mmCIF file with all atom_site columns, C-alpha atoms in Angstrom:
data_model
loop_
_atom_site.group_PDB
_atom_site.id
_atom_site.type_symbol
_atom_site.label_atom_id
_atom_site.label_alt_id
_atom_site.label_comp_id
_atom_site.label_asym_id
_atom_site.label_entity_id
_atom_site.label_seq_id
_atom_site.pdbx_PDB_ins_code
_atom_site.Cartn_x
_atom_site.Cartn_y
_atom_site.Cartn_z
_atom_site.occupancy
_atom_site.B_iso_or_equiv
_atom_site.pdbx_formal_charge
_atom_site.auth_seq_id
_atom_site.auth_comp_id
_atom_site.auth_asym_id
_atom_site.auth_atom_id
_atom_site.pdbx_PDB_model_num
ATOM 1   C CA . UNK A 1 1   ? 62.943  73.616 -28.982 1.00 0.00 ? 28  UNK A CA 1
ATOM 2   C CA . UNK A 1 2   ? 65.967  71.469 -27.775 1.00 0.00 ? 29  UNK A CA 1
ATOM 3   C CA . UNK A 1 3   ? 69.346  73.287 -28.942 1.00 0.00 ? 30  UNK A CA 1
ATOM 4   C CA . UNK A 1 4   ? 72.668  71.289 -28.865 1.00 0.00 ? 31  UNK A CA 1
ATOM 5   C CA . UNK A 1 5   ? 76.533  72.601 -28.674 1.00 0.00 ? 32  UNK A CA 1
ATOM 6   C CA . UNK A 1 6   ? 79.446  71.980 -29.619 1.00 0.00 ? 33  UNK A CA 1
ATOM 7   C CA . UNK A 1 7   ? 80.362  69.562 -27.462 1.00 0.00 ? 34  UNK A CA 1
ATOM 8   C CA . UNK A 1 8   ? 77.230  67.505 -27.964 1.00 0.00 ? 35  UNK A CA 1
ATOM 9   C CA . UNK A 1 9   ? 78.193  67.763 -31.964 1.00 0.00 ? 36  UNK A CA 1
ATOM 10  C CA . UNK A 1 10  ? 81.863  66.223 -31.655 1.00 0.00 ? 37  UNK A CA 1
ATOM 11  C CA . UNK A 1 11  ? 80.112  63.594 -29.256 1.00 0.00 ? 38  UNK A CA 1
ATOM 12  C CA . UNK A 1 12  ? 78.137  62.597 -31.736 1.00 0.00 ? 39  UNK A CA 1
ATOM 13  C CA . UNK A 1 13  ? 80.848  62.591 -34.684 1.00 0.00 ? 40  UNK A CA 1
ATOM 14  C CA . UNK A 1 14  ? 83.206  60.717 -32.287 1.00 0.00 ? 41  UNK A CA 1
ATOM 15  C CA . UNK A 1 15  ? 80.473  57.597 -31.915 1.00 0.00 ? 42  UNK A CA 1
ATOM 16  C CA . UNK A 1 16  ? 79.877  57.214 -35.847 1.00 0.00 ? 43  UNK A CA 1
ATOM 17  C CA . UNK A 1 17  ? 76.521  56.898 -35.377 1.00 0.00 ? 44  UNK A CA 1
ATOM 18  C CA . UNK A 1 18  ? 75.498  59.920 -37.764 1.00 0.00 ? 45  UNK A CA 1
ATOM 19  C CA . UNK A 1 19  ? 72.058  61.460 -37.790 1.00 0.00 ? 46  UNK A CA 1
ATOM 20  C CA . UNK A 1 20  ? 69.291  62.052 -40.916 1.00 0.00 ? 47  UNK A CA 1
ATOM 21  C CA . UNK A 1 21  ? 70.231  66.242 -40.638 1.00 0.00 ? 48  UNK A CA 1
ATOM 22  C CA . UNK A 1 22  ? 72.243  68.593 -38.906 1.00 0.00 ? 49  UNK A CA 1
ATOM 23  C CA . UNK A 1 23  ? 71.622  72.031 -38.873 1.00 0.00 ? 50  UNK A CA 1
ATOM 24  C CA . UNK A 1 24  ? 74.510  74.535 -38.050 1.00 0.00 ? 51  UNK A CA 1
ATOM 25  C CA . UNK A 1 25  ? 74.198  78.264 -36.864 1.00 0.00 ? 52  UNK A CA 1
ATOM 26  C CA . UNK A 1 26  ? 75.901  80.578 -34.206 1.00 0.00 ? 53  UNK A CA 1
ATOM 27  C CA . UNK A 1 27  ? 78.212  83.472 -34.214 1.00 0.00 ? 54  UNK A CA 1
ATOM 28  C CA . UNK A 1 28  ? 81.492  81.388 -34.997 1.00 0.00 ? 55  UNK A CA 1
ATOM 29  C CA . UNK A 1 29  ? 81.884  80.825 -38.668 1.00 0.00 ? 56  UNK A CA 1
ATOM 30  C CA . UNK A 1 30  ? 85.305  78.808 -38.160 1.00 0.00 ? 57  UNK A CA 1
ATOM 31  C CA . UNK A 1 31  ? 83.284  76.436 -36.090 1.00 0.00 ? 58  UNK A CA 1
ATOM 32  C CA . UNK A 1 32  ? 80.355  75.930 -38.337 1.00 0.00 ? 59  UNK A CA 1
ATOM 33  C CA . UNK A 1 33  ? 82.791  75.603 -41.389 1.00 0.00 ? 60  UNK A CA 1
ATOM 34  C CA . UNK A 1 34  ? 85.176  72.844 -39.585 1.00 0.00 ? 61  UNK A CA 1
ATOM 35  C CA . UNK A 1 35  ? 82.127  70.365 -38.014 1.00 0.00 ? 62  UNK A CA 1
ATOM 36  C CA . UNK A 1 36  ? 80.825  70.798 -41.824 1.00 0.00 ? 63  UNK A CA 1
ATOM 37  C CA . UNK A 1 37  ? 83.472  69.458 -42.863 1.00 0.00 ? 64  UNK A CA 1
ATOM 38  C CA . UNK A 1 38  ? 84.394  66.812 -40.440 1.00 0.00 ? 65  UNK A CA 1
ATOM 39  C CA . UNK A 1 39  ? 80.964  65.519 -41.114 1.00 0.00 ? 66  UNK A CA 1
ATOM 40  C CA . UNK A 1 40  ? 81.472  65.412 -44.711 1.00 0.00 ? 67  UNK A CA 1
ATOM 41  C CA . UNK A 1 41  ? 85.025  63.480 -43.967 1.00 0.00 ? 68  UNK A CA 1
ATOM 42  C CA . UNK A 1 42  ? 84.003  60.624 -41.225 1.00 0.00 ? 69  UNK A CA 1
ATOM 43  C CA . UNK A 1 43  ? 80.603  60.251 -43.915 1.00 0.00 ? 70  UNK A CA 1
ATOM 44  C CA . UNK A 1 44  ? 81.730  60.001 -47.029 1.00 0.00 ? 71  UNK A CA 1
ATOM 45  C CA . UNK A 1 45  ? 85.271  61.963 -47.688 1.00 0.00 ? 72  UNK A CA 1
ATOM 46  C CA . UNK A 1 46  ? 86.342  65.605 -49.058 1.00 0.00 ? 73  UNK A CA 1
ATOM 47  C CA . UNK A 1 47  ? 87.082  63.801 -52.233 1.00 0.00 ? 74  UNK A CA 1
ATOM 48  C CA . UNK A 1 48  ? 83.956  61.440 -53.046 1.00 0.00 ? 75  UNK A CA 1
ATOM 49  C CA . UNK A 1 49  ? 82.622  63.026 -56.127 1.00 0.00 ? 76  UNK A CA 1
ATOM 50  C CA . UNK A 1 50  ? 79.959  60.335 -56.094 1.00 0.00 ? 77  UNK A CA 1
ATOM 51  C CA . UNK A 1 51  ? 78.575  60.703 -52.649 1.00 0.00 ? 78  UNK A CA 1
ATOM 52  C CA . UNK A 1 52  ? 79.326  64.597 -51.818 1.00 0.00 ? 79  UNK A CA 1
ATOM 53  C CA . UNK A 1 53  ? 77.220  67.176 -53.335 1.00 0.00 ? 80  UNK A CA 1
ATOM 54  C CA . UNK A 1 54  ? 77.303  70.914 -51.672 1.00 0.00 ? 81  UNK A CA 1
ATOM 55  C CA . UNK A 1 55  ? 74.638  73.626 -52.224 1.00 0.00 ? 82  UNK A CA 1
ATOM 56  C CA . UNK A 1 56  ? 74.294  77.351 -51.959 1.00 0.00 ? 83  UNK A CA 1
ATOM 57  C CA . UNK A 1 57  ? 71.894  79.935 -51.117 1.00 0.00 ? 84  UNK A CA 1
ATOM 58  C CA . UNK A 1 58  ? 70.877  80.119 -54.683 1.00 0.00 ? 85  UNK A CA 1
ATOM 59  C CA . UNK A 1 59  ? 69.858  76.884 -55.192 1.00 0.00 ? 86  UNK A CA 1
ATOM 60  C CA . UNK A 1 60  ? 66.690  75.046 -56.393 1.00 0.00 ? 87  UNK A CA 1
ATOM 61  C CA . UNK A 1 61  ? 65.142  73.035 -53.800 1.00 0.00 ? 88  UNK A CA 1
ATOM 62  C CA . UNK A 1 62  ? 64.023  70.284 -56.183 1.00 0.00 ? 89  UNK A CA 1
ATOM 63  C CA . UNK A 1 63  ? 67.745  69.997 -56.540 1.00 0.00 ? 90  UNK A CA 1
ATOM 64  C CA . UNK A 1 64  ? 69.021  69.605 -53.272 1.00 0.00 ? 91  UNK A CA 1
ATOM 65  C CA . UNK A 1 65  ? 65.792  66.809 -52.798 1.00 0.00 ? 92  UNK A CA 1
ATOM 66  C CA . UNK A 1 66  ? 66.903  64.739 -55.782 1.00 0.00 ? 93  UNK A CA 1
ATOM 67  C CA . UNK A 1 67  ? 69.912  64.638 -54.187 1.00 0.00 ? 94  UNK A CA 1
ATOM 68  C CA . UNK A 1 68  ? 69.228  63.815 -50.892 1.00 0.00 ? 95  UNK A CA 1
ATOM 69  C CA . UNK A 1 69  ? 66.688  61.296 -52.467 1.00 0.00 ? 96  UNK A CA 1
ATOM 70  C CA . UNK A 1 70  ? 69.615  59.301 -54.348 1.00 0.00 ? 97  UNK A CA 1
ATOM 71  C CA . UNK A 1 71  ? 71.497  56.402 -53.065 1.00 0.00 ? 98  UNK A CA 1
ATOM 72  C CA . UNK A 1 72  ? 74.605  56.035 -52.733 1.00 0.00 ? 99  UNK A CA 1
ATOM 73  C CA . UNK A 1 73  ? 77.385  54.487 -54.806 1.00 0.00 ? 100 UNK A CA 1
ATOM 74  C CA . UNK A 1 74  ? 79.749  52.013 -53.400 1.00 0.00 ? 101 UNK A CA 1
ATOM 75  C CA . UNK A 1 75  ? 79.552  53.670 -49.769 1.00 0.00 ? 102 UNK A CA 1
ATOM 76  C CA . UNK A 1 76  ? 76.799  52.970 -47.029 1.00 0.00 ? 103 UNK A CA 1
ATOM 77  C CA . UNK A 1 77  ? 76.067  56.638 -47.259 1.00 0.00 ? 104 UNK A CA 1
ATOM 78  C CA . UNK A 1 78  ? 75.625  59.985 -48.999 1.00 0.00 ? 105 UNK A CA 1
ATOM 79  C CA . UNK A 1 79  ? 76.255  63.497 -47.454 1.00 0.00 ? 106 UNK A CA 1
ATOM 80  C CA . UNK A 1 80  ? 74.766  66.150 -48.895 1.00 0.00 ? 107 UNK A CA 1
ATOM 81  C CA . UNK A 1 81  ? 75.281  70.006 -47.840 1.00 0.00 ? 108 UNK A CA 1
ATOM 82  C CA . UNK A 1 82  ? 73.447  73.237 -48.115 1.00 0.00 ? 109 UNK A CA 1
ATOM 83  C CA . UNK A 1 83  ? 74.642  76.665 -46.909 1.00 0.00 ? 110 UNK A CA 1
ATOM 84  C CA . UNK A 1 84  ? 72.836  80.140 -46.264 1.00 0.00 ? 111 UNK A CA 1
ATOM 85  C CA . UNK A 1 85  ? 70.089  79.246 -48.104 1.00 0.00 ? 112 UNK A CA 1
ATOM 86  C CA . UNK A 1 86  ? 67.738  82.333 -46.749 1.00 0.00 ? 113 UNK A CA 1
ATOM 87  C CA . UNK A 1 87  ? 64.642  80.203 -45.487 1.00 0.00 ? 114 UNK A CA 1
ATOM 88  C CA . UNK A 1 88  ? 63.155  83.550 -44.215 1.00 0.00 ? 115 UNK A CA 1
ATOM 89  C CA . UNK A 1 89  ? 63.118  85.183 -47.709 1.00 0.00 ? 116 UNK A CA 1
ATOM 90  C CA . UNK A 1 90  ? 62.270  82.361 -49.918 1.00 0.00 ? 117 UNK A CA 1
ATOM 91  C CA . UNK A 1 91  ? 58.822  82.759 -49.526 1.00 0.00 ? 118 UNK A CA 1
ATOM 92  C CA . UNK A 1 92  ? 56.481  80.573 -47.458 1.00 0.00 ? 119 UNK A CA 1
ATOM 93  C CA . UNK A 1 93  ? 56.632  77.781 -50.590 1.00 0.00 ? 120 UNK A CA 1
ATOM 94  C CA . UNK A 1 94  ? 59.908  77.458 -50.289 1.00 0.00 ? 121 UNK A CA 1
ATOM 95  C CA . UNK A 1 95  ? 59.596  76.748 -46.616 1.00 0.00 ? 122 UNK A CA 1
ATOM 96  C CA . UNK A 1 96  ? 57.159  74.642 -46.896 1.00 0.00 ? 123 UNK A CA 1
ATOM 97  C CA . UNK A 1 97  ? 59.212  72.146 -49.373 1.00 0.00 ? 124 UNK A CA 1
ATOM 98  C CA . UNK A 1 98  ? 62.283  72.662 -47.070 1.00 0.00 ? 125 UNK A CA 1
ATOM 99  C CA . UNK A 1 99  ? 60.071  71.537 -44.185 1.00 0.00 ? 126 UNK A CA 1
ATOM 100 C CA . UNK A 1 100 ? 59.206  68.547 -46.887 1.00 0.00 ? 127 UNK A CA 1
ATOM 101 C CA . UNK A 1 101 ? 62.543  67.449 -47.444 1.00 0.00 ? 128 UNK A CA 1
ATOM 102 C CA . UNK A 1 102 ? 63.742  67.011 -43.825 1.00 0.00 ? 129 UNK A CA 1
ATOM 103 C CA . UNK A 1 103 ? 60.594  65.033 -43.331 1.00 0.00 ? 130 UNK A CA 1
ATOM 104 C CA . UNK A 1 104 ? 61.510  62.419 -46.173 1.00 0.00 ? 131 UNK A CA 1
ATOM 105 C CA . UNK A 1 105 ? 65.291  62.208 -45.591 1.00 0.00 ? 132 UNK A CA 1
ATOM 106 C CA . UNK A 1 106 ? 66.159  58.703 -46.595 1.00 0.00 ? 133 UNK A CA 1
ATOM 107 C CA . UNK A 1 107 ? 68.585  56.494 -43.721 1.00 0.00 ? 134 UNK A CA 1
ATOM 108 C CA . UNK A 1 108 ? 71.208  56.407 -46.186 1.00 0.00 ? 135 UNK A CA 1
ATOM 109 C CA . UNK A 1 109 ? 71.338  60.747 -46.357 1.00 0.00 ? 136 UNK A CA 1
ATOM 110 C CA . UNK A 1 110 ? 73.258  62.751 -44.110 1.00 0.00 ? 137 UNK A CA 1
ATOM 111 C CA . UNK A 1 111 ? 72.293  66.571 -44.763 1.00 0.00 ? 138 UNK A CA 1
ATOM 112 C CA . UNK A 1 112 ? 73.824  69.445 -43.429 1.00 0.00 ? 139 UNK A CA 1
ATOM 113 C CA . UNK A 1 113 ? 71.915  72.629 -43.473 1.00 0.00 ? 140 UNK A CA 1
ATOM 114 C CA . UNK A 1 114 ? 74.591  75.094 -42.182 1.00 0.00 ? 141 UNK A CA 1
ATOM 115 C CA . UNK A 1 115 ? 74.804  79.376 -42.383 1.00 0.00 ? 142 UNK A CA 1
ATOM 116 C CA . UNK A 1 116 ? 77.671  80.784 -43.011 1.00 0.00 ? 143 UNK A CA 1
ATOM 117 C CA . UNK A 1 117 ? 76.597  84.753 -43.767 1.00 0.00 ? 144 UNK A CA 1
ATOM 118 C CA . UNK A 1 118 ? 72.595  84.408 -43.126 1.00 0.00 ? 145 UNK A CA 1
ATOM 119 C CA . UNK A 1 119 ? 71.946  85.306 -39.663 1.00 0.00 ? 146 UNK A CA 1
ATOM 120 C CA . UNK A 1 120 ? 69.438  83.536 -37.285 1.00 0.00 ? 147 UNK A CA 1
ATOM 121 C CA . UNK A 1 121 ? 67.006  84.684 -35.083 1.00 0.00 ? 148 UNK A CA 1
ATOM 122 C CA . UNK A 1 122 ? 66.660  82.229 -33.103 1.00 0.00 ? 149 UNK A CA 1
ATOM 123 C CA . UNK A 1 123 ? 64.214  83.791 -30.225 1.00 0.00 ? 150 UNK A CA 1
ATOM 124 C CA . UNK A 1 124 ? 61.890  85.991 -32.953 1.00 0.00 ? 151 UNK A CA 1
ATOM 125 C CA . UNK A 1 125 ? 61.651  83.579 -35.863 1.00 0.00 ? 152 UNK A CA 1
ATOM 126 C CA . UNK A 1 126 ? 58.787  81.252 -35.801 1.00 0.00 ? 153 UNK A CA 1
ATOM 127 C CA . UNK A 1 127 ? 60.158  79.753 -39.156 1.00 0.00 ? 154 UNK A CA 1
ATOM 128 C CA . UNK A 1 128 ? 63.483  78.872 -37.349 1.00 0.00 ? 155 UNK A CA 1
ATOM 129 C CA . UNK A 1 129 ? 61.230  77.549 -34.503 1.00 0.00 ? 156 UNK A CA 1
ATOM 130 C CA . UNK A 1 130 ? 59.351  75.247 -37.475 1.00 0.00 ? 157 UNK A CA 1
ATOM 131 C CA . UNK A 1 131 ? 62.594  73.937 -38.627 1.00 0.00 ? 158 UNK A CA 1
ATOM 132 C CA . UNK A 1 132 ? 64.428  73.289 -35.169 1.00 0.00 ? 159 UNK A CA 1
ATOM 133 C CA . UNK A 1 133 ? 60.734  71.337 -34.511 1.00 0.00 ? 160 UNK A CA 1
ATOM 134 C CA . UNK A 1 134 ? 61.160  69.173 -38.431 1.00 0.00 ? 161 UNK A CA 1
ATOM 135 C CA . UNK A 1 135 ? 64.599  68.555 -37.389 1.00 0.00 ? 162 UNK A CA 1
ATOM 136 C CA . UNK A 1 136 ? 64.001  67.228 -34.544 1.00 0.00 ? 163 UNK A CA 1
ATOM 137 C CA . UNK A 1 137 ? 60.944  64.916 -35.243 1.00 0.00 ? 164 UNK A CA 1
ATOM 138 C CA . UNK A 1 138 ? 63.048  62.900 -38.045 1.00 0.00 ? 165 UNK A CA 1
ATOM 139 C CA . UNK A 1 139 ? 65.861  62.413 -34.922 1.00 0.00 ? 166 UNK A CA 1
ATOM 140 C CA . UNK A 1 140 ? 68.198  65.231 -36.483 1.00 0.00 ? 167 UNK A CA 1
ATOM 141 C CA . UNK A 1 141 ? 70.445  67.816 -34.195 1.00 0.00 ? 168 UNK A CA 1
ATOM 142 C CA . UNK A 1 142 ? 70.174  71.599 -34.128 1.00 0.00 ? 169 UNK A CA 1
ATOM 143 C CA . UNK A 1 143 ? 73.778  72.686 -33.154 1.00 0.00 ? 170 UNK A CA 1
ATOM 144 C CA . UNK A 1 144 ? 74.307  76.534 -32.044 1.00 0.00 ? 171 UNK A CA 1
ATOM 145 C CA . UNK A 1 145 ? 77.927  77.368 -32.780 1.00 0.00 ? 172 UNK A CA 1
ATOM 146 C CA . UNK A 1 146 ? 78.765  80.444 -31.017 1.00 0.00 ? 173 UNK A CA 1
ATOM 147 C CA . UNK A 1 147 ? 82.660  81.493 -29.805 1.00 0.00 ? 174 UNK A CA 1
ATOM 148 C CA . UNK A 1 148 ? 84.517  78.979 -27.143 1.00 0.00 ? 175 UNK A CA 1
ATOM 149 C CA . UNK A 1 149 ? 84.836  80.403 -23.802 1.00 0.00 ? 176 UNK A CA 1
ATOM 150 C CA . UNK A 1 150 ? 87.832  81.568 -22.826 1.00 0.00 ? 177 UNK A CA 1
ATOM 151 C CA . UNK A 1 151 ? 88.974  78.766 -20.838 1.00 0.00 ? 178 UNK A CA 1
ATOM 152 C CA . UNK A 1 152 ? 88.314  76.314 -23.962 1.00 0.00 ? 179 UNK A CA 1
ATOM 153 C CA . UNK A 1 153 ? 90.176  78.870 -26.360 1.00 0.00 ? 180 UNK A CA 1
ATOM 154 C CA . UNK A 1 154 ? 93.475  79.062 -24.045 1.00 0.00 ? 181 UNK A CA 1
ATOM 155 C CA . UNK A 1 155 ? 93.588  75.078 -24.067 1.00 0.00 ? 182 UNK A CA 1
ATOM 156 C CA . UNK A 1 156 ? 93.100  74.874 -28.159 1.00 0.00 ? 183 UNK A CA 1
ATOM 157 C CA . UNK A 1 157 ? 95.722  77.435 -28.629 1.00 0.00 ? 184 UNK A CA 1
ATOM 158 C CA . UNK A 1 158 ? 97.837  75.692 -26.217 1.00 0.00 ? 185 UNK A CA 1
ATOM 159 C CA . UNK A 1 159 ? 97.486  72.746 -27.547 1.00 0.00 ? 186 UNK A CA 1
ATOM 160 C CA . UNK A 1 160 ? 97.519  73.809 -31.501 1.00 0.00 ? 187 UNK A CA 1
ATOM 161 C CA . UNK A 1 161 ? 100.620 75.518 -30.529 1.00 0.00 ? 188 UNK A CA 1
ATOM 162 C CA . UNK A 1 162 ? 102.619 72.025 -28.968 1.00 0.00 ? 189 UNK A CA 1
ATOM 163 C CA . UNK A 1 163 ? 101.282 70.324 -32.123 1.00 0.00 ? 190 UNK A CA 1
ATOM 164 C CA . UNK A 1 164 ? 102.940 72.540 -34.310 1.00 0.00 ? 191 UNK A CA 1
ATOM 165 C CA . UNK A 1 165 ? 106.383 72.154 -32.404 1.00 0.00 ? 192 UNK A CA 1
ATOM 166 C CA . UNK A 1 166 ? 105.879 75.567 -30.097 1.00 0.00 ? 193 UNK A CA 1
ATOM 167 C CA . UNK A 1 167 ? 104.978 76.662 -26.425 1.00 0.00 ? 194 UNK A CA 1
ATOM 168 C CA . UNK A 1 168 ? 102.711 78.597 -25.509 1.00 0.00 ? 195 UNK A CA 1
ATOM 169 C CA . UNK A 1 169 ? 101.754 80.030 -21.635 1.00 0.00 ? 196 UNK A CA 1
ATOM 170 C CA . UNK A 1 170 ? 98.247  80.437 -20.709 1.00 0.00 ? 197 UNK A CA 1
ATOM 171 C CA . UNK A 1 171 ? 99.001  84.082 -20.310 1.00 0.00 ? 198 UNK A CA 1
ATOM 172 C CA . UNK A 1 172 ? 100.354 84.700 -23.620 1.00 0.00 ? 199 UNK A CA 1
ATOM 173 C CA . UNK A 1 173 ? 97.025  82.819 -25.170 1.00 0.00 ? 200 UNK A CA 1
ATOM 174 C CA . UNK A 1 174 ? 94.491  84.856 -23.007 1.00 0.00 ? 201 UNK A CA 1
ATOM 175 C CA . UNK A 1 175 ? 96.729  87.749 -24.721 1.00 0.00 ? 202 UNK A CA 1
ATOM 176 C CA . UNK A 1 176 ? 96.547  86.085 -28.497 1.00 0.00 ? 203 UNK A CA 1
ATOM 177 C CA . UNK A 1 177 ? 92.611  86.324 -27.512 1.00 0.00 ? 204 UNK A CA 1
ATOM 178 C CA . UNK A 1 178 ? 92.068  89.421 -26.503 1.00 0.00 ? 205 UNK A CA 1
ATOM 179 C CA . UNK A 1 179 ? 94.182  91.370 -29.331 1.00 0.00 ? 206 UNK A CA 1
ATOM 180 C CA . UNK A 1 180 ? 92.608  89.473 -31.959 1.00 0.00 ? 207 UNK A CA 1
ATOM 181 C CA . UNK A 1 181 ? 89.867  87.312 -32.242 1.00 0.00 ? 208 UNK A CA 1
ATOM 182 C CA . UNK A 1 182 ? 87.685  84.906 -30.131 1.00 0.00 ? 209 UNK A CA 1
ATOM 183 C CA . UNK A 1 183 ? 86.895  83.120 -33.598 1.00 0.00 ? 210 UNK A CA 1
ATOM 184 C CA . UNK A 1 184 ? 88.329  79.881 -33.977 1.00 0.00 ? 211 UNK A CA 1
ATOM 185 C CA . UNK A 1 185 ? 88.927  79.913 -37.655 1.00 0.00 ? 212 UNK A CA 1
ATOM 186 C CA . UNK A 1 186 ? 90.913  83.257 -36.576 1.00 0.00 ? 213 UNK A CA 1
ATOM 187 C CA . UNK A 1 187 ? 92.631  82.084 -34.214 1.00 0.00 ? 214 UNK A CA 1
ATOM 188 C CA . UNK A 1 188 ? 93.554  79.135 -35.677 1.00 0.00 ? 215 UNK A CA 1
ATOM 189 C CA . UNK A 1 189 ? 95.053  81.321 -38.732 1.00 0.00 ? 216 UNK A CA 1
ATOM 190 C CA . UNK A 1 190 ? 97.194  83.171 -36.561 1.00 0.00 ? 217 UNK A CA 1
ATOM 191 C CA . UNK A 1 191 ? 98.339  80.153 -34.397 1.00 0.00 ? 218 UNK A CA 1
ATOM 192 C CA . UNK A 1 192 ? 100.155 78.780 -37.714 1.00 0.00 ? 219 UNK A CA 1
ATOM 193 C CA . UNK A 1 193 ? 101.750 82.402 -38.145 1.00 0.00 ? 220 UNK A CA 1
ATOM 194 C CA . UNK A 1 194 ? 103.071 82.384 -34.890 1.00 0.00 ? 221 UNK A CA 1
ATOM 195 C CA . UNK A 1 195 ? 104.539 79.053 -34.937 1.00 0.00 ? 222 UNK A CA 1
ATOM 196 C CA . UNK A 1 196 ? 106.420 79.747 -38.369 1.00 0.00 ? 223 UNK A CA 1
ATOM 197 C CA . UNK A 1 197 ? 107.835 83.274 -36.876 1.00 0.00 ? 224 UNK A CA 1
ATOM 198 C CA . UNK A 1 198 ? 108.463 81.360 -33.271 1.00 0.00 ? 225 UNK A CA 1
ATOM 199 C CA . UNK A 1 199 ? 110.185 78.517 -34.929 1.00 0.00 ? 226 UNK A CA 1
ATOM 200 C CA . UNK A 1 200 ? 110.148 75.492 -32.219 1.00 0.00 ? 227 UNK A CA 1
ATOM 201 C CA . UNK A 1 201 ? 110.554 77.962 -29.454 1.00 0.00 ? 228 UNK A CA 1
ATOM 202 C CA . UNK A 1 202 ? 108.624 79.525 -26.942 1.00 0.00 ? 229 UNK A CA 1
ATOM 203 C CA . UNK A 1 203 ? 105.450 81.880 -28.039 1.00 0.00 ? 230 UNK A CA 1
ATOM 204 C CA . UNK A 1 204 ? 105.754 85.059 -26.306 1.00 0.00 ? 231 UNK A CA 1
ATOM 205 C CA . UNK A 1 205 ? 103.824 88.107 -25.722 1.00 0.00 ? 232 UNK A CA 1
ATOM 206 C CA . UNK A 1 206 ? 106.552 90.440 -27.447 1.00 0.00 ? 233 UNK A CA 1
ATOM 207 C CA . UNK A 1 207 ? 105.984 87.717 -30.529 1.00 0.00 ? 234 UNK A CA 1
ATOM 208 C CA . UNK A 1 208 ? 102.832 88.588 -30.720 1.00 0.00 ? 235 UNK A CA 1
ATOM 209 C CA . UNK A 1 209 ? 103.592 92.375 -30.817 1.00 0.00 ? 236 UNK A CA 1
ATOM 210 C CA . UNK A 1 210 ? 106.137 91.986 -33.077 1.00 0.00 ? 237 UNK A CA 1
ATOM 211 C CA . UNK A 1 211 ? 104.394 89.340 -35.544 1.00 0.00 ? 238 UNK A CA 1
ATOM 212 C CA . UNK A 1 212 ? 103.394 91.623 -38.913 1.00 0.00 ? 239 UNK A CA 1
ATOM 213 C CA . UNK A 1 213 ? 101.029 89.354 -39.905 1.00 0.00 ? 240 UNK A CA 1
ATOM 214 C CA . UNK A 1 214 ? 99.134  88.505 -36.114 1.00 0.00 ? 241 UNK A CA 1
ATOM 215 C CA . UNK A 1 215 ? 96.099  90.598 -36.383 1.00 0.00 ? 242 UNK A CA 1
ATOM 216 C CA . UNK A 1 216 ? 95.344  93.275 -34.115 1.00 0.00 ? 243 UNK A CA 1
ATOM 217 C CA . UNK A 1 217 ? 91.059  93.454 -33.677 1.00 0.00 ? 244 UNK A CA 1
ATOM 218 C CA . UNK A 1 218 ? 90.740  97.477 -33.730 1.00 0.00 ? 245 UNK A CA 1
ATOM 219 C CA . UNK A 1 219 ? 86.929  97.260 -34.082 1.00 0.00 ? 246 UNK A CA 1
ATOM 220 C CA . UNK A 1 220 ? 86.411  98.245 -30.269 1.00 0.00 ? 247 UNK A CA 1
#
C-alpha cells in the first residue's frame, strides 16, 4: 500500500498531468481542503458549473457515478468531488460499488475522494487497505495530509507574512506555532490577523500576545 505526501501532491499539480482519482486523508483539514481545491482550479475552475460537481457524505453512489461517467462540456475535463462519505458504515454494497466506480473512471474524470470529519484508520482498516489497492491499480494517488513539520510551518508563515506586506522572525513563527495551532488552515487564519493589526511592520512576539483575535490553543 504505497502512500504519497504532500509534497508528492503539489508535484503532481505543478506538472498538469492530473490523475483518474485522488484520495485525501490525514490529520490537517486546512491541507486536505486547499489541494481540493487547487485541483478543482488547475482542472476545471471554482466557477465551472458545467464541469464541477461536489458530493457529501449523504450521497447516492449512483449519483456521484453518473457523474463521473459524463463528459465534459467545452473543457478537456471534468472534476468531480466527494467528501466524508463513511465507506466503513455504508455497508459492504456500498463498498463494493465505490470499489466499482474507481475501477471505471473515464480519462476525461478527475475525482477527488477527500475526508474532512470521517477519520481513517489507516493501519486497522482492511476496507481502507481495498481502496488505497483500487486507487492505485487505475494509476490514482493516495495522499496522507497530516500537519507540516515545524521547519516547513516557520517558512510558510514567513513567507505568508512578506506576501502580505509584514516581517516575521523565525522565532516569533516557532512562537505563532506553539500558542496556537500546527494546522495550516489555522495558521493561515491568524497570519492575515496579524498582518492587519501589524500593519507593514514587523510581527512580534508581544503582537502576538497582544492580538485579541490570535488564538491561544488551551487544549493541553
Amino acid at each position: 500500500m504505497a502512500i504519497v505526501f504532500e509534497r508528492d501532491l503539489k508535484k503532481n499539480i505543478d506538472s498538469g498531468n492530473f490523475l483518474p482519482v485522488y484520495l485525501l486523508f490525514g490529520n490537517d483539514d486546512g491541507l486536505k481542503r486547499l489541494y481540493c481545491n487547487n485541483i478543482i482550479k488547475k482542472t476545471v475552475g471554482e466557477d465551472d458549473c458545467f464541469n464541477l460537481q461536489r458530493f457529501h457524505s449523504e450521497c447516492e453512489l449512483q449519483s456521484v457515478y453518473d457523474a463521473c461517467m459524463q463528459y465534459p462540456m467545452m473543457s478537456d475535463k471534468k472534476c468531480v468531488t466527494l467528501c466524508d462519505y463513511d465507506f466503513e458504515k455504508n455497508g459492504e454494497t456500498n463498498f463494493e460499488r465505490l470499489l466499482s466506480l474507481i475501477s471505471e473512471m473515464p480519462e476525461t474524470t478527475v475525482l477527488v475522494l477527500w475526508f474532512d470529519t470521517v477519520e481513517i484508520d489507516e493501519k486497522k482498516s482492511s476496507r481502507f487497505k481495498k481502496l488505497v489497492a483500487q486507487v492505485e491499480k487505475i494509476g490514482g494517488m493516495c495522499v496522507k495530509m497530516d500537519h507540516r513539520t515545524a521547519q516547513d510551518l516557520v517558512r510558510m508563515i514567513c513567507s505568508a507574512a512578506e506576501k502580505l506586506g509584514c516581517k516575521m522572525e523565525s522565532s516569533t513563527a516557532k512562537y505563532l506555532i506553539e500558542v496556537c495551532s500546527a494546522d495550516y488552515n489555522i495558521l493561515k487564519n491568524e497570519i492575515d490577523k496579524l498582518t492587519a493589526y501589524a500593519k507593514n511592520s514587523l510581527i512580534t512576539k508581544d503582537m502576538i500576545d497582544a492580538c485579541p483575535e490570535v488564538c491561544i490553543d488551551i487544549s493541553a
